[in-house]
Coordinates of C-alpha atoms and ligand atoms in Angstrom, one line a residue:
M1444 CA 66.3 -21.5 11.2
R1445 CA 67.9 -17.9 12.3
E1446 CA 69.8 -18.5 15.1
E1447 CA 71.6 -21.7 13.2
K1448 CA 73.3 -18.5 11.0
C1449 CA 74.8 -16.8 13.9
R1450 CA 77.6 -17.8 15.8
N1451 CA 77.4 -19.2 19.1
V1452 CA 81.3 -18.2 20.6
P1453 CA 81.4 -18.2 24.1
V1454 CA 81.9 -14.8 25.6
G1455 CA 85.4 -14.2 26.4
F1456 CA 87.3 -16.3 24.2
V1457 CA 88.8 -14.6 21.5
S1458 CA 92.0 -12.6 21.6
F1459 CA 92.5 -9.4 22.4
P1460 CA 95.6 -7.1 21.8
S1461 CA 96.2 -5.2 24.4
T1462 CA 95.4 -8.3 27.0
P1463 CA 97.0 -12.0 27.0
T1464 CA 94.7 -14.1 24.4
Q1465 CA 93.1 -16.6 27.4
P1466 CA 89.6 -15.9 28.3
I1467 CA 89.2 -13.0 30.5
H1468 CA 87.5 -14.8 33.2
L1469 CA 90.6 -16.9 34.1
Q1470 CA 92.7 -13.6 34.0
R1471 CA 90.4 -12.2 36.8
I1472 CA 90.3 -15.5 38.9
H1473 CA 94.4 -15.4 38.7
N1474 CA 94.9 -12.0 38.6
K1475 CA 95.4 -11.3 42.9
R1476 CA 95.6 -7.8 42.3
A1477 CA 92.1 -7.4 40.6
Q1478 CA 90.7 -6.0 43.4
L1479 CA 93.6 -3.8 44.4
P1480 CA 93.1 0.4 43.6
V1481 CA 95.7 1.7 40.9
L1482 CA 96.3 4.3 38.9
V1483 CA 96.8 3.8 35.1
T1484 CA 99.9 5.3 33.7
T1485 CA 101.4 5.3 30.5
Q1486 CA 103.9 7.3 28.8
R1487 CA 101.7 9.9 27.4
R1488 CA 101.9 13.6 26.4
S1489 CA 102.0 15.2 29.5
N1490 CA 99.5 17.7 29.1
R1491 CA 96.9 14.9 29.0
K1492 CA 95.7 13.5 32.8
P1493 CA 95.7 10.1 33.7
I1494 CA 92.5 8.3 34.1
V1495 CA 92.1 6.5 37.9
V1496 CA 90.6 3.7 37.8
S1497 CA 89.9 1.3 40.6
T1498 CA 91.1 -2.1 39.6
V1499 CA 93.7 -3.7 37.5
Q1500 CA 91.4 -4.8 34.8
S1501 CA 89.2 -1.6 35.0
V1502 CA 91.2 -0.2 31.8
P1503 CA 92.7 -1.3 29.2
S1504 CA 96.0 0.3 27.2
I1505 CA 93.5 1.4 24.8
Y1506 CA 91.8 3.7 27.2
Q1507 CA 95.1 5.6 28.3
A1508 CA 95.6 8.7 26.6
T1509 CA 97.4 8.6 23.2
D1510 CA 99.7 11.2 21.9
E1511 CA 96.8 12.7 19.6
R1512 CA 93.6 13.7 19.7
I1513 CA 91.6 11.8 17.1
S1514 CA 91.1 14.8 15.5
N1515 CA 94.8 15.5 14.9
T1516 CA 95.5 12.2 13.4
S1517 CA 96.4 11.8 9.7
E1518 CA 93.7 9.3 9.6
W1519 CA 91.1 12.2 10.6
K1520 CA 92.7 15.0 8.4
A1521 CA 92.3 12.4 5.1
L1522 CA 88.7 12.4 5.7
E1523 CA 88.3 16.1 6.3
E1524 CA 90.5 16.6 2.6
H1525 CA 88.0 13.8 1.4
A1526 CA 84.8 15.4 2.1
K1527 CA 86.2 18.9 1.1
N1528 CA 88.1 18.0 -1.9
V1529 CA 85.9 15.1 -3.2
I1530 CA 82.2 14.3 -1.8
S1531 CA 81.6 18.0 -1.9
K1532 CA 81.5 17.8 -5.4
T1533 CA 79.9 14.9 -5.9
H1534 CA 76.0 14.6 -6.1
L1535 CA 73.8 11.5 -4.8
R1536 CA 72.1 11.9 -8.1
D1537 CA 75.2 10.7 -9.9
L1538 CA 76.5 8.7 -7.3
V1539 CA 73.6 6.6 -6.8
N1540 CA 73.1 5.9 -10.8
D1541 CA 77.0 4.3 -10.6
D1542 CA 75.6 0.7 -10.0
K1543 CA 79.3 -0.7 -9.4
R1544 CA 79.2 1.7 -6.3
S1545 CA 76.0 0.8 -5.4
E1546 CA 76.5 -2.9 -5.2
K1547 CA 79.3 -2.2 -2.6
L1548 CA 77.6 0.0 -0.4
W1549 CA 75.3 -2.7 0.8
A1550 CA 75.6 -5.4 3.7
E1551 CA 73.6 -8.6 5.1
F1552 CA 73.4 -10.4 8.2
D1553 CA 70.7 -12.9 9.6
G1554 CA 68.3 -11.5 7.7
C1555 CA 68.9 -8.0 8.2
I1556 CA 69.9 -5.9 5.0
L1557 CA 71.5 -2.5 5.3
D1558 CA 71.7 -0.3 1.5
Y1559 CA 73.9 2.4 2.6
S1560 CA 74.3 3.7 -1.2
R1561 CA 72.5 6.7 -0.5
Q1562 CA 75.0 8.1 1.6
R1563 CA 77.6 10.6 0.4
V1564 CA 80.1 8.1 0.5
I1565 CA 82.2 6.1 -2.1
P1566 CA 84.2 3.5 -1.6
E1567 CA 87.3 5.4 -1.3
T1568 CA 85.4 7.0 1.6
M1569 CA 84.6 4.1 3.5
K1570 CA 88.4 2.9 3.4
L1571 CA 89.2 6.2 5.2
L1572 CA 86.4 5.4 7.7
F1573 CA 87.6 2.0 8.2
A1574 CA 91.2 3.7 8.6
L1575 CA 89.8 6.3 11.4
A1576 CA 88.3 3.6 13.2
K1577 CA 91.7 1.3 13.2
K1578 CA 93.1 4.5 14.6
A1579 CA 90.7 4.7 17.2
K1580 CA 91.3 1.3 18.1
L1581 CA 87.3 0.6 17.9
E1582 CA 88.1 -3.3 17.6
E1583 CA 89.6 -3.3 21.1
K1584 CA 86.8 -1.0 22.6
K1585 CA 84.6 -3.1 21.8
E1586 CA 86.1 -6.1 22.4
A1587 CA 86.7 -4.4 26.2
M1588 CA 83.0 -3.6 26.2
F1589 CA 82.3 -7.0 25.9
R1590 CA 84.7 -8.4 28.1
G1591 CA 83.6 -6.3 31.2
Y1592 CA 86.8 -3.9 31.1
K1593 CA 85.0 -0.6 32.8
I1594 CA 84.8 1.5 30.2
N1595 CA 82.8 3.8 31.8
V1596 CA 85.2 5.5 33.3
T1597 CA 83.8 8.0 34.8
E1598 CA 81.7 5.8 37.1
D1599 CA 84.3 3.0 37.1
R1600 CA 81.5 0.5 35.8
S1601 CA 81.4 -2.2 33.1
V1602 CA 79.5 -1.7 29.9
L1603 CA 77.7 -5.1 29.8
H1604 CA 74.1 -5.2 28.4
T1605 CA 75.3 -7.3 25.8
A1606 CA 75.8 -10.3 28.9
L1607 CA 71.9 -9.9 29.5
R1608 CA 71.6 -11.7 26.4
A1609 CA 74.1 -14.1 26.4
P1610 CA 72.8 -17.5 26.3
K1611 CA 72.4 -19.6 29.2
G1612 CA 75.6 -21.5 30.0
T1613 CA 78.0 -18.9 28.7
Q1614 CA 80.6 -18.0 30.9
L1615 CA 81.4 -13.7 31.6
Y1616 CA 83.2 -13.9 35.2
I1617 CA 83.4 -9.9 36.7
D1618 CA 85.1 -9.7 39.8
G1619 CA 85.4 -13.4 40.5
V1620 CA 81.5 -13.7 39.4
D1621 CA 80.0 -15.3 36.6
I1622 CA 77.4 -13.1 35.6
V1623 CA 75.8 -14.8 32.8
D1624 CA 74.9 -17.0 35.5
E1625 CA 73.3 -14.6 37.5
V1626 CA 71.6 -12.9 34.9
W1627 CA 69.9 -16.5 34.0
Q1628 CA 69.1 -17.1 37.6
V1629 CA 66.7 -13.4 37.5
L1630 CA 65.5 -14.5 34.1
E1631 CA 64.1 -17.8 35.3
K1632 CA 62.9 -16.4 38.2
I1633 CA 60.8 -14.1 35.9
R1634 CA 60.1 -17.3 33.9
T1635 CA 58.7 -18.7 36.8
F1636 CA 56.9 -16.2 38.3
S1637 CA 55.4 -14.6 34.8
D1638 CA 54.2 -18.5 34.3
R1639 CA 52.7 -18.1 38.0
V1640 CA 50.5 -15.3 37.1
R1641 CA 49.7 -15.9 33.8
N1642 CA 48.0 -19.8 34.7
G1643 CA 46.6 -18.1 37.6
Q1644 CA 48.2 -19.6 40.5
H1645 CA 49.3 -16.1 41.4
V1646 CA 46.1 -14.3 41.8
G1647 CA 45.1 -11.2 43.1
V1648 CA 44.2 -10.6 47.1
T1649 CA 40.5 -11.2 46.4
G1650 CA 41.2 -14.3 44.1
R1651 CA 41.2 -12.9 40.9
P1652 CA 43.2 -13.7 38.5
I1653 CA 45.8 -10.6 37.6
K1654 CA 45.5 -9.5 34.0
N1655 CA 46.3 -5.8 33.8
F1656 CA 49.9 -5.1 34.4
I1657 CA 50.9 -1.2 34.7
A1658 CA 54.7 -0.7 34.1
I1659 CA 55.9 2.6 36.5
G1660 CA 59.4 4.0 35.3
I1661 CA 60.7 6.3 33.1
G1662 CA 63.8 7.5 30.9
G1663 CA 65.4 3.8 30.3
S1664 CA 62.9 2.0 32.8
Y1665 CA 60.7 2.9 30.6
L1666 CA 61.2 3.8 26.9
G1667 CA 62.7 0.7 26.0
P1668 CA 60.1 -2.0 27.8
E1669 CA 57.4 0.4 26.0
F1670 CA 59.0 0.3 22.5
L1671 CA 59.1 -3.4 23.0
H1672 CA 55.6 -3.7 24.2
E1673 CA 54.1 -1.7 21.2
A1674 CA 56.4 -4.2 18.6
L1675 CA 55.0 -6.9 19.7
R1676 CA 51.4 -5.7 20.6
T1677 CA 49.9 -6.9 16.9
E1678 CA 52.6 -9.3 16.1
K1679 CA 50.6 -12.7 15.5
V1680 CA 52.3 -15.0 18.2
A1681 CA 53.1 -12.6 20.7
S1682 CA 49.1 -11.2 20.3
A1683 CA 47.9 -14.6 20.7
A1684 CA 50.0 -15.1 24.0
A1685 CA 48.7 -11.7 25.5
G1686 CA 45.1 -12.3 25.2
D1687 CA 43.0 -9.6 26.9
R1688 CA 45.7 -9.0 29.1
V1689 CA 46.4 -5.1 29.1
L1690 CA 49.6 -3.5 29.8
R1691 CA 49.8 0.0 30.3
F1692 CA 53.4 2.7 31.3
L1693 CA 52.9 5.6 33.8
S1694 CA 56.3 7.7 33.4
N1695 CA 54.9 11.2 33.5
V1696 CA 54.8 12.5 37.3
D1697 CA 52.0 14.4 35.5
P1698 CA 49.0 13.4 37.5
V1699 CA 47.2 13.0 34.2
D1700 CA 49.3 10.1 33.4
V1701 CA 48.1 8.3 36.7
K1702 CA 44.4 9.0 35.1
R1703 CA 45.5 7.2 31.8
A1704 CA 47.4 4.2 33.3
T1705 CA 44.4 3.3 35.7
D1706 CA 42.0 4.4 33.7
K1707 CA 39.0 1.3 33.7
L1708 CA 41.3 -1.0 35.2
N1709 CA 39.8 -3.4 37.9
P1710 CA 42.4 -2.9 40.5
E1711 CA 41.4 -6.4 41.9
E1712 CA 43.2 -8.0 38.5
T1713 CA 46.2 -5.1 38.3
M1714 CA 49.5 -5.3 39.0
A1715 CA 51.5 -2.2 39.4
I1716 CA 55.7 -3.3 38.2
V1717 CA 57.6 -0.4 39.4
V1718 CA 60.7 -0.1 37.5
S1719 CA 63.8 2.1 38.8
K1720 CA 67.3 1.1 38.6
T1721 CA 67.9 3.6 41.9
F1722 CA 64.5 3.4 42.9
T1723 CA 64.8 7.3 43.9
T1724 CA 63.9 8.9 40.6
R1725 CA 61.3 11.2 41.9
E1726 CA 58.7 10.7 39.3
T1727 CA 58.6 7.2 40.0
S1728 CA 58.6 7.1 43.4
I1729 CA 55.6 9.7 43.4
N1730 CA 53.9 7.8 40.8
A1731 CA 54.4 4.1 42.6
K1732 CA 53.4 6.0 45.9
T1733 CA 50.3 7.3 44.2
I1734 CA 49.2 3.5 42.6
K1735 CA 50.0 2.0 45.8
D1736 CA 47.3 4.1 47.4
W1737 CA 44.7 3.3 44.6
L1738 CA 45.2 -0.4 45.2
I1739 CA 45.1 0.4 48.8
Y1740 CA 42.1 2.3 48.7
H1741 CA 40.3 -0.5 46.6
L1742 CA 41.3 -3.7 48.1
G1743 CA 42.2 -2.9 51.8
D1744 CA 45.2 -2.1 53.8
S1745 CA 47.4 -4.8 54.1
A1746 CA 50.5 -6.5 53.5
E1747 CA 49.0 -9.0 51.4
T1748 CA 47.8 -6.3 48.9
I1749 CA 51.0 -5.1 48.4
K1750 CA 52.6 -8.5 48.1
K1751 CA 49.8 -9.8 45.4
H1752 CA 49.7 -6.8 43.3
M1753 CA 53.0 -5.3 43.7
V1754 CA 56.5 -5.9 42.3
A1755 CA 59.9 -4.1 41.6
C1756 CA 62.6 -4.3 38.8
S1757 CA 65.5 -2.7 40.7
T1758 CA 69.3 -2.8 41.7
N1759 CA 68.3 -1.1 45.4
L1760 CA 66.7 -3.9 47.7
D1761 CA 66.9 -1.4 50.4
K1762 CA 64.6 0.6 49.3
V1763 CA 63.1 -1.8 47.2
V1764 CA 62.2 -3.2 50.7
K1765 CA 61.5 0.5 52.7
F1766 CA 58.5 1.0 49.7
G1767 CA 57.3 -2.1 51.2
I1768 CA 57.4 -4.6 48.3
A1769 CA 58.5 -8.3 49.5
P1770 CA 62.4 -9.3 48.6
E1771 CA 60.9 -12.2 47.0
N1772 CA 58.6 -9.5 44.8
M1773 CA 61.7 -7.8 43.6
F1774 CA 63.7 -9.1 40.3
P1775 CA 67.4 -7.5 40.3
F1776 CA 69.5 -6.2 38.0
W1777 CA 73.3 -4.7 38.1
D1778 CA 75.3 -1.4 38.0
W1779 CA 77.1 -2.6 34.7
V1780 CA 73.6 -2.5 32.9
G1781 CA 72.9 1.5 32.0
G1782 CA 69.0 2.6 32.0
R1783 CA 68.6 2.9 28.6
Y1784 CA 70.6 0.2 27.9
S1785 CA 68.4 -2.0 30.4
V1786 CA 65.6 -3.4 28.2
C1787 CA 66.8 -6.6 28.0
S1788 CA 66.9 -7.1 31.7
A1789 CA 64.2 -7.3 34.3
V1790 CA 63.4 -3.9 33.4
G1791 CA 61.7 -5.3 30.1
A1792 CA 61.8 -9.0 30.9
L1793 CA 59.2 -8.7 33.8
P1794 CA 56.4 -6.7 32.0
I1795 CA 57.3 -8.1 28.6
S1796 CA 56.7 -12.0 30.2
L1797 CA 53.9 -11.4 32.0
Q1798 CA 52.3 -9.8 28.8
Y1799 CA 53.4 -12.2 26.0
S1800 CA 54.9 -14.7 28.1
F1801 CA 58.6 -15.8 28.8
D1802 CA 59.2 -17.4 25.5
V1803 CA 58.4 -14.3 23.9
F1804 CA 60.7 -12.5 25.1
E1805 CA 63.5 -15.1 25.1
R1806 CA 63.0 -14.6 20.8
F1807 CA 63.8 -11.1 21.6
L1808 CA 66.6 -11.5 23.7
K1809 CA 67.6 -14.6 20.9
G1810 CA 67.5 -11.6 18.2
A1811 CA 69.7 -8.8 20.4
H1812 CA 72.7 -11.9 20.8
S1813 CA 72.3 -12.7 17.6
M1814 CA 73.1 -8.9 16.1
D1815 CA 75.8 -9.0 19.1
T1816 CA 77.7 -11.6 17.8
H1817 CA 77.9 -10.0 14.6
F1818 CA 79.2 -7.0 16.0
R1819 CA 81.7 -8.8 17.9
Y1820 CA 83.1 -10.9 15.5
A1821 CA 82.3 -9.4 11.9
P1822 CA 85.2 -7.8 10.1
L1823 CA 84.8 -3.8 10.2
E1824 CA 83.7 -3.9 6.1
G1825 CA 80.4 -6.0 6.7
N1826 CA 79.7 -5.3 10.2
L1827 CA 76.4 -3.6 10.6
P1828 CA 76.6 -1.7 13.8
V1829 CA 79.7 -0.6 12.5
L1830 CA 79.1 0.6 9.1
L1831 CA 75.9 2.8 10.8
G1832 CA 78.1 4.0 13.3
L1833 CA 80.7 5.2 10.8
L1834 CA 78.1 6.8 8.8
G1835 CA 76.8 8.5 11.9
V1836 CA 80.6 9.7 12.5
W1837 CA 81.0 10.6 8.8
N1838 CA 77.7 12.9 8.4
M1839 CA 77.9 14.5 11.9
S1840 CA 81.9 15.2 12.2
F1841 CA 82.7 15.5 8.2
L1842 CA 79.4 16.6 6.8
N1843 CA 78.2 19.1 9.4
Y1844 CA 74.9 17.5 9.6
N1845 CA 73.6 17.6 13.1
A1846 CA 70.5 16.0 13.6
R1847 CA 68.8 12.4 11.9
A1848 CA 66.2 11.1 11.7
I1849 CA 64.6 7.4 11.9
H1850 CA 61.6 6.4 9.8
P1851 CA 60.1 3.1 10.8
Y1852 CA 57.7 2.2 7.8
S1853 CA 55.9 0.1 10.6
E1854 CA 53.5 1.7 12.7
A1855 CA 54.7 -1.3 15.6
L1856 CA 57.5 0.7 15.8
L1857 CA 55.9 4.0 16.7
R1858 CA 57.7 4.4 19.7
F1859 CA 61.1 3.0 18.4
P1860 CA 62.4 6.6 17.4
A1861 CA 61.7 7.8 21.1
H1862 CA 63.6 5.2 22.8
I1863 CA 66.6 5.7 20.0
Q1864 CA 66.5 9.3 20.5
Q1865 CA 67.1 8.8 24.5
L1866 CA 69.5 5.9 24.1
D1867 CA 72.0 8.0 21.6
M1868 CA 71.0 11.5 22.8
E1869 CA 71.6 10.7 26.5
S1870 CA 74.4 8.5 25.6
N1871 CA 76.8 10.9 23.0
G1872 CA 75.5 14.3 23.9
K1873 CA 78.8 15.1 25.4
H1874 CA 81.0 17.9 25.5
V1875 CA 84.5 16.3 26.8
N1876 CA 86.1 13.4 25.7
I1877 CA 87.4 10.5 28.2
F1878 CA 90.1 12.5 29.0
G1879 CA 87.9 15.6 30.1
E1880 CA 88.8 17.9 27.1
V1881 CA 86.8 19.7 25.5
V1882 CA 86.2 18.1 22.4
D1883 CA 86.6 20.2 18.9
Y1884 CA 84.6 18.5 16.7
P1885 CA 81.0 17.8 16.3
V1886 CA 79.6 14.8 18.3
G1887 CA 75.9 13.6 18.9
E1888 CA 73.1 14.3 17.0
I1889 CA 69.2 15.3 17.7
D1890 CA 67.5 12.1 17.0
F1891 CA 63.6 12.4 16.2
G1892 CA 61.3 10.3 14.0
E1893 CA 57.9 8.9 13.0
P1894 CA 56.4 6.0 11.6
G1895 CA 56.0 6.1 8.0
T1896 CA 53.9 7.3 6.3
N1897 CA 52.8 9.7 9.2
G1898 CA 56.0 11.9 9.0
Q1899 CA 56.0 12.4 5.4
H1900 CA 52.9 14.0 6.2
S1901 CA 54.5 16.2 8.7
F1902 CA 57.7 17.1 8.8
F1903 CA 59.2 15.7 5.7
Q1904 CA 59.1 19.2 3.8
L1905 CA 61.6 20.1 5.2
L1906 CA 63.4 17.0 5.1
H1907 CA 63.0 17.4 1.4
M1908 CA 63.3 21.5 0.8
G1909 CA 64.7 22.6 4.1
Q1910 CA 67.9 21.1 6.6
V1911 CA 70.0 18.0 5.4
V1912 CA 69.1 15.8 8.0
P1913 CA 70.3 12.0 7.0
C1914 CA 67.5 9.7 7.5
D1915 CA 67.0 6.1 8.4
F1916 CA 64.2 3.9 6.7
I1917 CA 63.4 1.0 8.4
G1918 CA 61.0 -1.6 6.2
F1919 CA 60.1 -5.1 6.2
I1920 CA 59.6 -8.1 3.3
E1921 CA 56.4 -9.5 5.3
S1922 CA 53.5 -7.0 7.3
Q1923 CA 52.6 -8.5 10.5
N1924 CA 49.0 -7.8 9.8
P1925 CA 48.8 -8.6 6.2
V1926 CA 45.9 -6.8 4.2
C1927 CA 44.4 -6.9 1.0
E1928 CA 42.0 -4.9 -0.6
E1929 CA 39.7 -5.8 -3.7
G1930 CA 40.3 -2.8 -6.3
E1931 CA 43.6 -1.6 -4.9
P1932 CA 46.3 -2.7 -7.2
V1933 CA 48.4 -3.6 -4.4
S1934 CA 48.4 -4.8 -0.8
N1935 CA 48.2 -2.1 2.0
H1936 CA 51.8 -3.5 2.9
D1937 CA 52.9 -3.0 -0.9
E1938 CA 51.4 0.4 -0.4
L1939 CA 53.1 1.1 2.6
M1940 CA 56.5 0.0 1.5
A1941 CA 56.1 1.7 -2.1
N1942 CA 56.6 4.8 -0.1
F1943 CA 59.4 3.3 1.7
F1944 CA 61.1 2.9 -1.6
A1945 CA 60.6 6.0 -2.9
Q1946 CA 61.3 8.1 -0.2
P1947 CA 65.2 7.4 -0.2
D1948 CA 65.7 8.4 -4.0
A1949 CA 63.3 11.7 -3.7
L1950 CA 65.5 12.7 -0.8
A1951 CA 69.0 11.6 -3.0
F1952 CA 67.8 12.9 -6.8
G1953 CA 65.9 15.7 -6.0
K1954 CA 64.2 17.5 -8.9
T1955 CA 66.0 19.9 -11.2
A1956 CA 64.5 23.5 -13.0
D1957 CA 64.7 21.8 -15.9
E1958 CA 62.5 18.8 -14.4
V1959 CA 60.0 21.2 -13.2
R1960 CA 60.1 23.3 -16.3
Q1961 CA 59.4 20.2 -18.3
E1962 CA 56.1 19.8 -16.7
G1963 CA 55.2 23.1 -18.2
K1964 CA 54.9 25.0 -15.0
P1965 CA 55.2 28.6 -15.4
E1966 CA 58.8 30.2 -14.7
W1967 CA 57.8 32.3 -10.9
L1968 CA 56.8 28.5 -9.9
I1969 CA 59.9 26.7 -10.6
P1970 CA 61.9 27.5 -7.9
H1971 CA 59.7 26.6 -5.5
M1972 CA 59.5 23.3 -6.9
V1973 CA 62.7 22.5 -7.4
F1974 CA 64.0 19.8 -4.9
T1975 CA 67.7 20.0 -4.5
G1976 CA 68.1 16.8 -3.4
N1977 CA 71.7 15.3 -2.4
R1978 CA 70.2 14.1 1.0
P1979 CA 71.6 11.2 2.2
S1980 CA 69.8 8.3 3.8
S1981 CA 70.3 4.1 4.4
C1982 CA 67.7 1.4 4.2
L1983 CA 67.6 -0.9 6.5
L1984 CA 65.3 -3.9 5.2
M1985 CA 63.9 -6.9 7.6
P1986 CA 62.0 -9.8 7.3
V1987 CA 58.8 -9.2 9.6
L1988 CA 58.6 -7.6 12.8
D1989 CA 58.8 -10.4 15.2
A1990 CA 60.4 -10.9 18.8
Y1991 CA 63.4 -12.0 17.1
V1992 CA 64.1 -9.1 14.6
T1993 CA 63.0 -6.9 17.3
G1994 CA 65.9 -8.0 19.3
Q1995 CA 68.3 -7.5 16.2
L1996 CA 67.2 -3.8 15.7
L1997 CA 67.5 -2.8 19.5
A1998 CA 71.0 -4.1 19.7
L1999 CA 71.9 -2.8 16.2
Y2000 CA 71.2 0.5 17.6
E2001 CA 72.3 0.1 20.8
H2002 CA 75.9 -0.6 18.8
R2003 CA 75.4 2.4 16.5
T2004 CA 75.6 4.8 19.9
A2005 CA 78.7 2.9 21.3
V2006 CA 80.5 3.0 18.1
Q2007 CA 80.3 6.5 17.2
G2008 CA 81.2 6.7 21.3
F2009 CA 84.4 4.7 20.7
I2010 CA 85.5 6.6 17.7
W2011 CA 84.7 10.2 19.1
E2012 CA 86.5 8.9 22.0
I2013 CA 83.6 10.0 24.1
N2014 CA 82.2 8.4 27.3
S2015 CA 78.8 6.8 25.9
F2016 CA 77.4 5.2 29.3
D2017 CA 77.5 8.5 31.7
Q2018 CA 74.5 10.8 31.7
F2019 CA 75.7 13.8 34.2
G2020 CA 73.8 16.3 32.1
V2021 CA 70.3 15.3 33.2
E2022 CA 71.5 16.2 37.2
L2023 CA 71.5 19.6 37.1
G2024 CA 67.9 20.2 36.4
K2025 CA 67.0 17.7 38.8
V2026 CA 69.0 19.8 42.0
L2027 CA 67.1 23.0 40.8
A2028 CA 63.6 21.3 41.3
N2029 CA 64.5 20.1 44.4
K2030 CA 64.8 23.9 45.1
V2031 CA 61.8 24.8 43.8
R2032 CA 59.7 21.6 45.0
K2033 CA 61.1 23.0 48.6
Q2034 CA 59.9 26.7 47.9
L2035 CA 56.8 25.2 46.6
N2036 CA 56.0 23.2 49.9
E2037 CA 57.0 26.4 52.6
S2038 CA 55.0 28.5 50.5
R2039 CA 51.6 26.4 50.1
Y2040 CA 51.4 25.2 53.9
F2041 CA 53.7 27.9 55.3
N2042 CA 53.1 31.0 53.8
K2043 CA 56.7 31.6 53.0
K2044 CA 57.7 34.3 50.8
I2045 CA 59.2 32.9 47.2
S2046 CA 63.0 34.1 47.9
G2047 CA 66.2 33.3 46.3
F2048 CA 65.2 32.6 42.8
N2049 CA 66.0 35.1 39.9
H2050 CA 63.6 38.0 39.0
S2051 CA 62.1 36.0 36.4
T2052 CA 61.8 32.7 38.1
T2053 CA 60.1 34.6 40.6
K2054 CA 57.8 36.4 38.9
L2055 CA 56.4 33.0 37.1
L2056 CA 56.3 31.1 40.8
N2057 CA 54.1 34.0 41.8
R2058 CA 51.8 33.8 39.1
Y2059 CA 51.7 30.4 39.7
M2060 CA 50.8 30.2 43.2
E2061 CA 47.9 32.2 42.6
G2062 CA 46.3 29.0 41.6
S2063 CA 45.2 26.8 44.2
V2064 CA 46.6 23.0 44.2
G2065 CA 43.4 21.8 43.9
C2066 CA 43.8 19.0 46.7
A2067 CA 44.8 18.7 50.5
F2068 CA 46.6 16.5 52.4
E2069 CA 45.3 15.0 55.4
H2070 CA 48.2 16.1 57.2
V2071 CA 50.4 19.1 56.2
F2072 CA 53.5 18.0 55.1
H2073 CA 56.4 19.1 56.5
Y2074 CA 59.6 19.2 53.9
E2075 CA 62.5 16.9 54.7
D2076 CA 65.5 17.3 52.2
E2077 CA 66.1 13.9 50.8
Ligands
LIG3093 O1 65.8 4.0 36.8 P1 66.0 4.7 37.1 O2 66.8 4.9 38.5 O3 64.5 5.3 37.9 O4 66.2 6.1 36.6 C1 65.4 6.7 35.3 C2 66.1 7.7 34.4 O5 66.9 8.8 35.0 C3 67.4 9.4 34.5 O6 66.6 10.5 33.7 C4 68.3 8.8 33.7 O7 69.1 10.0 33.1 C5 67.8 7.8 32.8 O8 69.2 7.4 32.4 C6 67.2 7.0 33.6 O9 67.0 6.1 32.6

């Protein structure tokens, strides 16, 4: 039913101001110069560097430098003025009591309700934010993303996670290849493979059915699938489909995580899924090797053991094969899928289909696609991801709140904040814009969160009385597991949701000294009990957490991040910031090897690191290698 409400418009068939209005895939086929390297040049202010891109249609003109930084535009300045002269003089207590205003700050799509009346905005603020969005060419940038322009300019890549959930039969041509067709070829392979494992056609090397899965991966190759697994674990349809199957995740290179992932599992009934886009990530390589050894130790060292018990999701076939996994057991994805945006690819599809069936995963894709369609075509004013993104920009860049929290009132979403944390902080944690200029306005919030009500008994003290942290409250009309206790005034879910409805008002309204006084509190205690209020939040209310709604939620937050990056003129799709620490770890690893096994003195580090390493080396390694490993730099 829910799908019927969403428009099923083929990808690539809308007009796009910066390019002719014909479908993008036709332009690509007919464009003879499509493969030629080209330097995009424009008549621009000379001190902004041109971006070199590798194909004619790599970046549309909207990505060429304009004369002014977004923060110098009159639209940006109008918002600064508005924050200073209007909003700073308001209090949410008064704003929320204005019914007409609240009525306007509400949007709905496909069962998903967004009430943003507790944000520190008035309708005029929203008008100014929409004007800023227009100035930043938000519409054109999101369309460029959907069409596969190489908007990840620093890596010269398209950003096409939306194509991962495009309906079968839709067409999107990139460099002459219909990528939606490719996506569905892999999905069909996953459907067939997961069916075979689930119905016992594919059994382990000793003939036992496979019913345990260990997904080995880290970062984007872990957080999305884990959040999805947790979201589905107690959902009616998914949990029935899972039966007594077990899905665990092995991400941390800490050997303790190996113990936890394998604990009490029968290797004969266990399949490892190695998930790594690059297949070079150290943590994943070591964990995959360790699990391979665990399987071989218990099941024997044969090609058949690996063939029956190990599969991979990657873009790097060579490395997968070198590791020993059969090519037919690899489920590919593509470089236009960023790690943190990859849960809709084989990265999520394989573990989730094995555990819950492909049908369940397909429902998740449908939910995400519904939100994609809304994001792509709905006018800015009622567009949920756009609204969330603009409110993020407003809170961070104009009201200077540098953190934000997500509180799902659903235990099943316990790993959602962690996934969004990576998604958003790795995307928008940048210090330069796409032109390489240092940004002169705050970007990239610190994201954190916990399911309610647990968070309330943890860090909510700070949210109510300490720093101001804009919050997202996510609630559901129905529970995955309804329970009613005799003698209680409400059901357990109503009890949970009472908090969902109360907390945003407590943050917005606060409690004045007079109100505390009226409660008869002594004068000296009053300051300790005052709540200043005026703390912004949004409420998202959704039907029930099932696979479809989980997909909607994922896409909503993915697009929120993109919107903010588009407005801030940053590249939300690279992550060079994770490299430096990795390189330094290589040097330490080499030193540990040389000192442990060849008695080399620790050298080449600063005083502090040298002292710490020397103290660390006083301990024993706790295990022995059969052969001393001679270090080779990778
Ligand atoms: O999937 P892999 O290539 O193993 O990469 C795993 C992770 O590595 C790094 O931490 C990146 O910053 C993440 O975005 C990525 O998801």
